[in-house]
Amino acid sequence: MENNIEFILTHPNGWEGLQQQQIRHAAKIAGLIPGKKHAKGEASLHFCVTNVLESDSLSKLPIVGTEEVEVEEESEHQGIVIIDAGGGTIDLSAYSVKLSLPREFKEVAPAECRLQGSVFVTQRAHMFLKAKLANSQYGSPDIVQQMKEIFDQTTKLRFRDSGDPQYIKFGTARDKDPEYGIRSGQLKLAGEDVAKFFEPSVEAVADAFEKQRQAAAKLEIQIKHAFLVGGYAASDFLYRSLQLHPVFSEVHLCRPSSHVNKAVADGAVSSYVAPLVTS
């Protein structure tokens, strides 16, 4: 069994030769059997093909054509972008897909990588809490750190609408400081303030997407579909904010219904077994 194990290592889109060599060296030091490397974008593409493009719920999308569908020559290829939103980075990869069978995928724009993953939402919340509670009896580093962790584990995940106030439950019913929005052990935050923690991520994705769309347009490939995957993709607020962003006004943006945090791992295995990207 030991001699029949294949290790598939994925890496962020922004990693170039030096970083890839370092991860290869680290794997060698760890005693792993030499395996194949796949960019996260390609792995996520495989996940989307398996879990989204070929699903019954999306079988009517133009990019899921069949042999019986007559495809006009000018629309023989369509563009798709995979948005892999993780904890640290958000990686975007653009591909063209041949609509007729056999399906073929080709990369049509340089990969984009932004340091705006979900950890930075929590980081901005932490900075906000420190400033807001600086003169409060609940502004000590330990209490603010506790609030930050609770925000990361609960509040951030539940947030959906900037019009709804959010709460960080950190203490007991005896903890209160009305001047700072603290009652019964809960800190109240305005939804508009929480939305600002997410805004840099939204704008980073929009900017990266627009760059890839322009690059694809030079090859006469129209980006009509985008797929949001990764652990951060589970955020309803991120997903909805991208859907409403002007950059995505003419793009069908969707995300898998479940297991978005497993996109890279599952897709990496799929890409090893049956590669889709030809160039």
Coordinates of C-alpha atoms in Angstrom, one line a residue:
M1 CA 0.0 0.0 0.0
E2 CA 2.8 2.4 0.8
N3 CA 4.1 2.4 -2.7
N4 CA 0.7 3.0 -4.2
I5 CA -0.1 6.3 -2.5
E6 CA -0.5 9.5 -4.6
F7 CA -0.3 12.8 -2.8
I8 CA -2.0 15.7 -4.6
L9 CA -0.8 19.1 -3.3
T10 CA -2.8 22.3 -4.1
H11 CA -1.6 25.9 -3.8
P12 CA -3.1 29.4 -4.1
N13 CA -3.3 30.8 -7.7
G14 CA -0.9 33.5 -6.8
W15 CA 2.0 31.1 -6.0
E16 CA 4.6 31.1 -8.7
G17 CA 7.8 29.1 -9.2
L18 CA 9.6 29.9 -6.0
Q19 CA 6.6 29.2 -3.7
Q20 CA 5.8 26.0 -5.7
Q21 CA 9.4 24.8 -5.2
Q22 CA 9.2 25.5 -1.5
I23 CA 6.0 23.4 -1.0
R24 CA 7.7 20.7 -3.1
H25 CA 10.7 20.9 -0.8
A26 CA 8.6 20.8 2.3
A27 CA 6.8 17.7 1.0
K28 CA 10.1 16.1 0.3
I29 CA 11.4 16.8 3.9
A30 CA 8.1 15.4 5.3
G31 CA 8.9 12.1 3.5
L32 CA 5.9 12.2 1.1
I33 CA 6.0 10.2 -2.1
P34 CA 6.4 12.7 -5.0
G35 CA 2.9 13.6 -6.2
K36 CA 1.2 16.0 -8.6
K37 CA 0.5 19.7 -7.9
H38 CA -2.7 21.4 -8.9
A39 CA -3.5 25.1 -8.7
K40 CA -6.6 25.7 -6.5
G41 CA -8.5 27.2 -9.5
E42 CA -8.2 24.0 -11.5
A43 CA -9.2 21.9 -8.6
S44 CA -12.2 24.1 -7.9
L45 CA -13.2 23.9 -11.6
H46 CA -13.4 20.1 -11.3
F47 CA -15.5 20.4 -8.2
C48 CA -17.9 22.8 -10.0
V49 CA -18.1 20.5 -13.1
T50 CA -19.0 17.6 -10.9
N51 CA -21.3 19.3 -8.3
V52 CA -22.7 22.3 -10.3
L53 CA -22.5 22.1 -14.0
E54 CA -23.6 18.5 -14.2
S55 CA -26.3 18.7 -11.5
D56 CA -29.9 18.4 -12.4
S57 CA -30.8 21.7 -11.0
L58 CA -28.5 23.5 -13.4
S59 CA -28.9 21.2 -16.4
K60 CA -30.6 24.0 -18.4
L61 CA -27.6 26.4 -18.3
P62 CA -26.2 27.1 -21.7
I63 CA -22.8 25.8 -20.6
V64 CA -24.2 22.4 -20.0
G65 CA -25.0 21.6 -23.6
T66 CA -25.6 18.1 -25.0
E67 CA -24.9 16.6 -28.4
E68 CA -28.5 17.2 -29.5
V69 CA -28.2 21.0 -28.8
E70 CA -27.4 23.0 -31.9
V71 CA -24.7 25.5 -30.9
E72 CA -24.1 28.6 -33.0
E73 CA -20.6 29.0 -34.2
E74 CA -20.1 32.4 -32.5
S75 CA -21.1 30.9 -29.1
E76 CA -19.1 27.6 -29.5
H77 CA -17.1 28.7 -26.4
Q78 CA -18.3 30.5 -23.3
G79 CA -16.3 31.8 -20.4
I80 CA -16.6 30.9 -16.7
V81 CA -14.8 32.1 -13.7
I82 CA -14.1 30.1 -10.5
I83 CA -14.0 32.2 -7.4
D84 CA -12.4 30.3 -4.6
A85 CA -13.0 32.3 -1.4
G86 CA -11.0 30.8 1.4
G87 CA -9.7 31.9 4.8
G88 CA -6.6 33.8 3.7
T89 CA -6.9 34.3 0.0
I90 CA -9.6 34.6 -2.7
D91 CA -8.4 33.0 -5.9
L92 CA -10.0 33.6 -9.3
S93 CA -9.5 31.5 -12.4
A94 CA -11.0 32.1 -15.8
Y95 CA -11.7 29.3 -18.4
S96 CA -13.4 28.9 -21.7
V97 CA -15.6 25.9 -22.2
K98 CA -16.4 24.2 -25.5
L99 CA -20.2 23.7 -25.4
S100 CA -20.4 20.7 -27.6
L101 CA -19.1 17.3 -26.5
P102 CA -16.5 16.3 -25.7
R103 CA -16.2 19.2 -23.3
E104 CA -12.9 21.1 -23.2
F105 CA -11.7 23.7 -20.8
K106 CA -8.8 26.2 -21.5
E107 CA -7.5 28.9 -19.2
V108 CA -8.1 32.3 -20.8
A109 CA -6.8 34.8 -18.3
P110 CA -4.0 35.1 -15.8
A111 CA -5.0 33.7 -12.4
E112 CA -5.9 36.4 -9.8
C113 CA -5.1 36.1 -6.0
R114 CA -6.3 38.6 -3.4
L115 CA -5.4 38.6 0.3
Q116 CA -9.0 39.2 1.4
G117 CA -10.2 35.9 2.8
S118 CA -12.5 35.5 5.7
V119 CA -9.8 36.0 8.3
F120 CA -9.5 39.6 7.3
V121 CA -13.2 40.1 8.0
T122 CA -12.5 39.0 11.6
Q123 CA -9.4 41.1 11.7
R124 CA -11.3 44.2 10.7
A125 CA -14.0 43.4 13.3
H126 CA -11.3 43.1 16.0
M127 CA -9.9 46.5 15.1
F128 CA -13.4 48.0 15.2
L129 CA -14.2 46.4 18.7
K130 CA -10.9 47.7 20.1
A131 CA -11.7 51.2 19.0
K132 CA -15.4 51.1 20.0
L133 CA -14.7 49.8 23.5
A134 CA -11.5 51.6 24.2
N135 CA -13.0 53.6 27.1
S136 CA -15.5 51.0 28.3
Q137 CA -15.0 48.7 31.2
Y138 CA -15.3 45.8 28.7
G139 CA -12.4 47.1 26.5
S140 CA -9.6 45.0 28.1
P141 CA -7.6 43.0 25.6
D142 CA -8.8 39.7 27.0
I143 CA -12.5 40.6 26.7
V144 CA -12.1 42.1 23.2
Q145 CA -10.2 38.9 22.1
Q146 CA -13.1 36.9 23.4
M147 CA -15.6 39.0 21.5
K148 CA -13.5 38.6 18.4
E149 CA -13.5 34.8 18.7
I150 CA -17.3 34.7 19.2
F151 CA -17.8 37.0 16.2
D152 CA -15.7 34.7 14.1
Q153 CA -17.5 31.6 15.2
T154 CA -21.1 32.8 15.2
T155 CA -21.9 36.5 14.2
K156 CA -19.9 36.5 11.0
L157 CA -21.5 33.3 9.8
R158 CA -25.0 34.4 10.5
F159 CA -24.8 37.8 9.0
R160 CA -27.0 38.3 6.0
D161 CA -28.4 41.8 5.8
S162 CA -26.8 45.2 6.6
G163 CA -30.2 46.3 7.8
D164 CA -30.3 43.9 10.7
P165 CA -28.4 44.6 14.0
Q166 CA -25.9 41.9 15.1
Y167 CA -25.0 40.6 18.5
I168 CA -22.0 39.2 20.2
K169 CA -23.0 37.2 23.3
F170 CA -19.9 37.2 25.5
G171 CA -21.0 37.5 29.1
T172 CA -23.8 37.0 31.6
A173 CA -27.0 38.8 32.2
R174 CA -25.2 41.0 34.8
D175 CA -22.8 42.4 32.2
K176 CA -24.1 45.8 30.9
D177 CA -22.8 49.1 29.6
P178 CA -25.7 50.8 27.7
E179 CA -23.5 53.6 26.5
Y180 CA -21.6 51.1 24.4
G181 CA -24.5 48.9 23.4
I182 CA -23.9 46.2 26.0
R183 CA -26.9 44.7 27.7
S184 CA -27.4 41.3 29.3
G185 CA -23.9 40.1 28.3
Q186 CA -24.5 41.0 24.6
L187 CA -22.8 43.6 22.5
K188 CA -25.1 45.1 19.8
L189 CA -23.5 46.1 16.5
A190 CA -25.2 48.0 13.7
G191 CA -25.6 45.9 10.6
E192 CA -24.1 48.7 8.5
D193 CA -20.9 48.5 10.6
V194 CA -20.7 44.7 10.2
A195 CA -21.2 45.1 6.4
K196 CA -18.1 47.3 6.3
F197 CA -16.0 44.4 7.5
F198 CA -16.9 42.5 4.3
E199 CA -16.7 45.4 1.8
P200 CA -12.9 45.1 1.0
S201 CA -13.4 41.4 0.2
V202 CA -16.4 42.2 -2.1
E203 CA -14.5 44.9 -3.9
A204 CA -11.4 42.8 -4.2
V205 CA -13.4 40.0 -5.9
A206 CA -15.1 42.5 -8.2
D207 CA -11.8 44.1 -9.2
A208 CA -10.1 40.7 -9.9
F209 CA -13.2 39.5 -11.8
E210 CA -13.2 42.6 -14.1
K211 CA -9.5 42.1 -14.9
Q212 CA -10.2 38.5 -16.0
R213 CA -13.2 39.5 -18.0
Q214 CA -11.3 42.1 -19.9
A215 CA -8.4 39.6 -20.5
A216 CA -10.9 37.0 -21.8
A217 CA -12.6 39.6 -24.0
K218 CA -9.4 40.1 -25.9
L219 CA -9.7 36.4 -26.9
E220 CA -13.3 37.0 -27.9
I221 CA -14.5 34.9 -24.9
Q222 CA -17.5 36.3 -23.0
I223 CA -17.6 35.5 -19.3
K224 CA -21.3 34.7 -18.6
H225 CA -21.0 32.5 -15.5
A226 CA -19.1 32.6 -12.2
F227 CA -19.1 30.0 -9.4
L228 CA -18.4 30.8 -5.8
V229 CA -16.7 28.1 -3.8
G230 CA -14.5 27.7 -0.7
G231 CA -15.1 28.1 3.0
Y232 CA -15.8 31.8 2.8
A233 CA -18.4 31.1 0.1
A234 CA -20.7 29.9 2.8
S235 CA -21.2 33.5 3.8
D236 CA -24.7 34.5 2.6
F237 CA -23.7 38.2 2.9
L238 CA -20.7 37.8 0.6
Y239 CA -22.7 35.8 -1.9
R240 CA -25.5 38.3 -2.0
S241 CA -23.2 41.3 -2.1
L242 CA -21.4 39.9 -5.2
Q243 CA -24.8 39.1 -6.9
L244 CA -25.8 42.7 -6.4
H245 CA -22.5 44.2 -7.5
P246 CA -22.6 46.1 -10.8
V247 CA -19.6 44.0 -12.1
F248 CA -21.8 40.9 -11.9
S249 CA -25.0 42.5 -13.3
E250 CA -24.8 40.5 -16.6
V251 CA -23.2 37.4 -15.1
H252 CA -24.9 34.3 -13.7
L253 CA -23.3 33.8 -10.3
C254 CA -24.0 30.7 -8.3
R255 CA -22.5 28.5 -5.6
P256 CA -22.8 24.8 -4.8
S257 CA -25.6 24.0 -2.3
S258 CA -23.2 22.2 0.1
H259 CA -19.6 21.3 0.9
V260 CA -18.2 24.5 -0.6
N261 CA -15.2 24.2 1.8
K262 CA -14.3 20.9 0.3
A263 CA -14.1 22.2 -3.3
V264 CA -10.3 22.2 -3.5
A265 CA -9.7 18.8 -1.8
D266 CA -12.5 17.0 -3.8
G267 CA -11.6 18.8 -7.0
A268 CA -7.9 18.0 -6.7
V269 CA -8.7 14.3 -6.6
S270 CA -11.0 14.6 -9.6
S271 CA -8.5 16.6 -11.6
Y272 CA -5.9 13.8 -11.0
V273 CA -8.3 11.0 -12.0
A274 CA -9.8 12.8 -15.1
P275 CA -8.1 16.1 -16.1
L276 CA -10.3 18.6 -17.8
V277 CA -8.1 21.6 -18.6
T278 CA -6.2 21.1 -21.8
S279 CA -4.1 24.3 -21.7

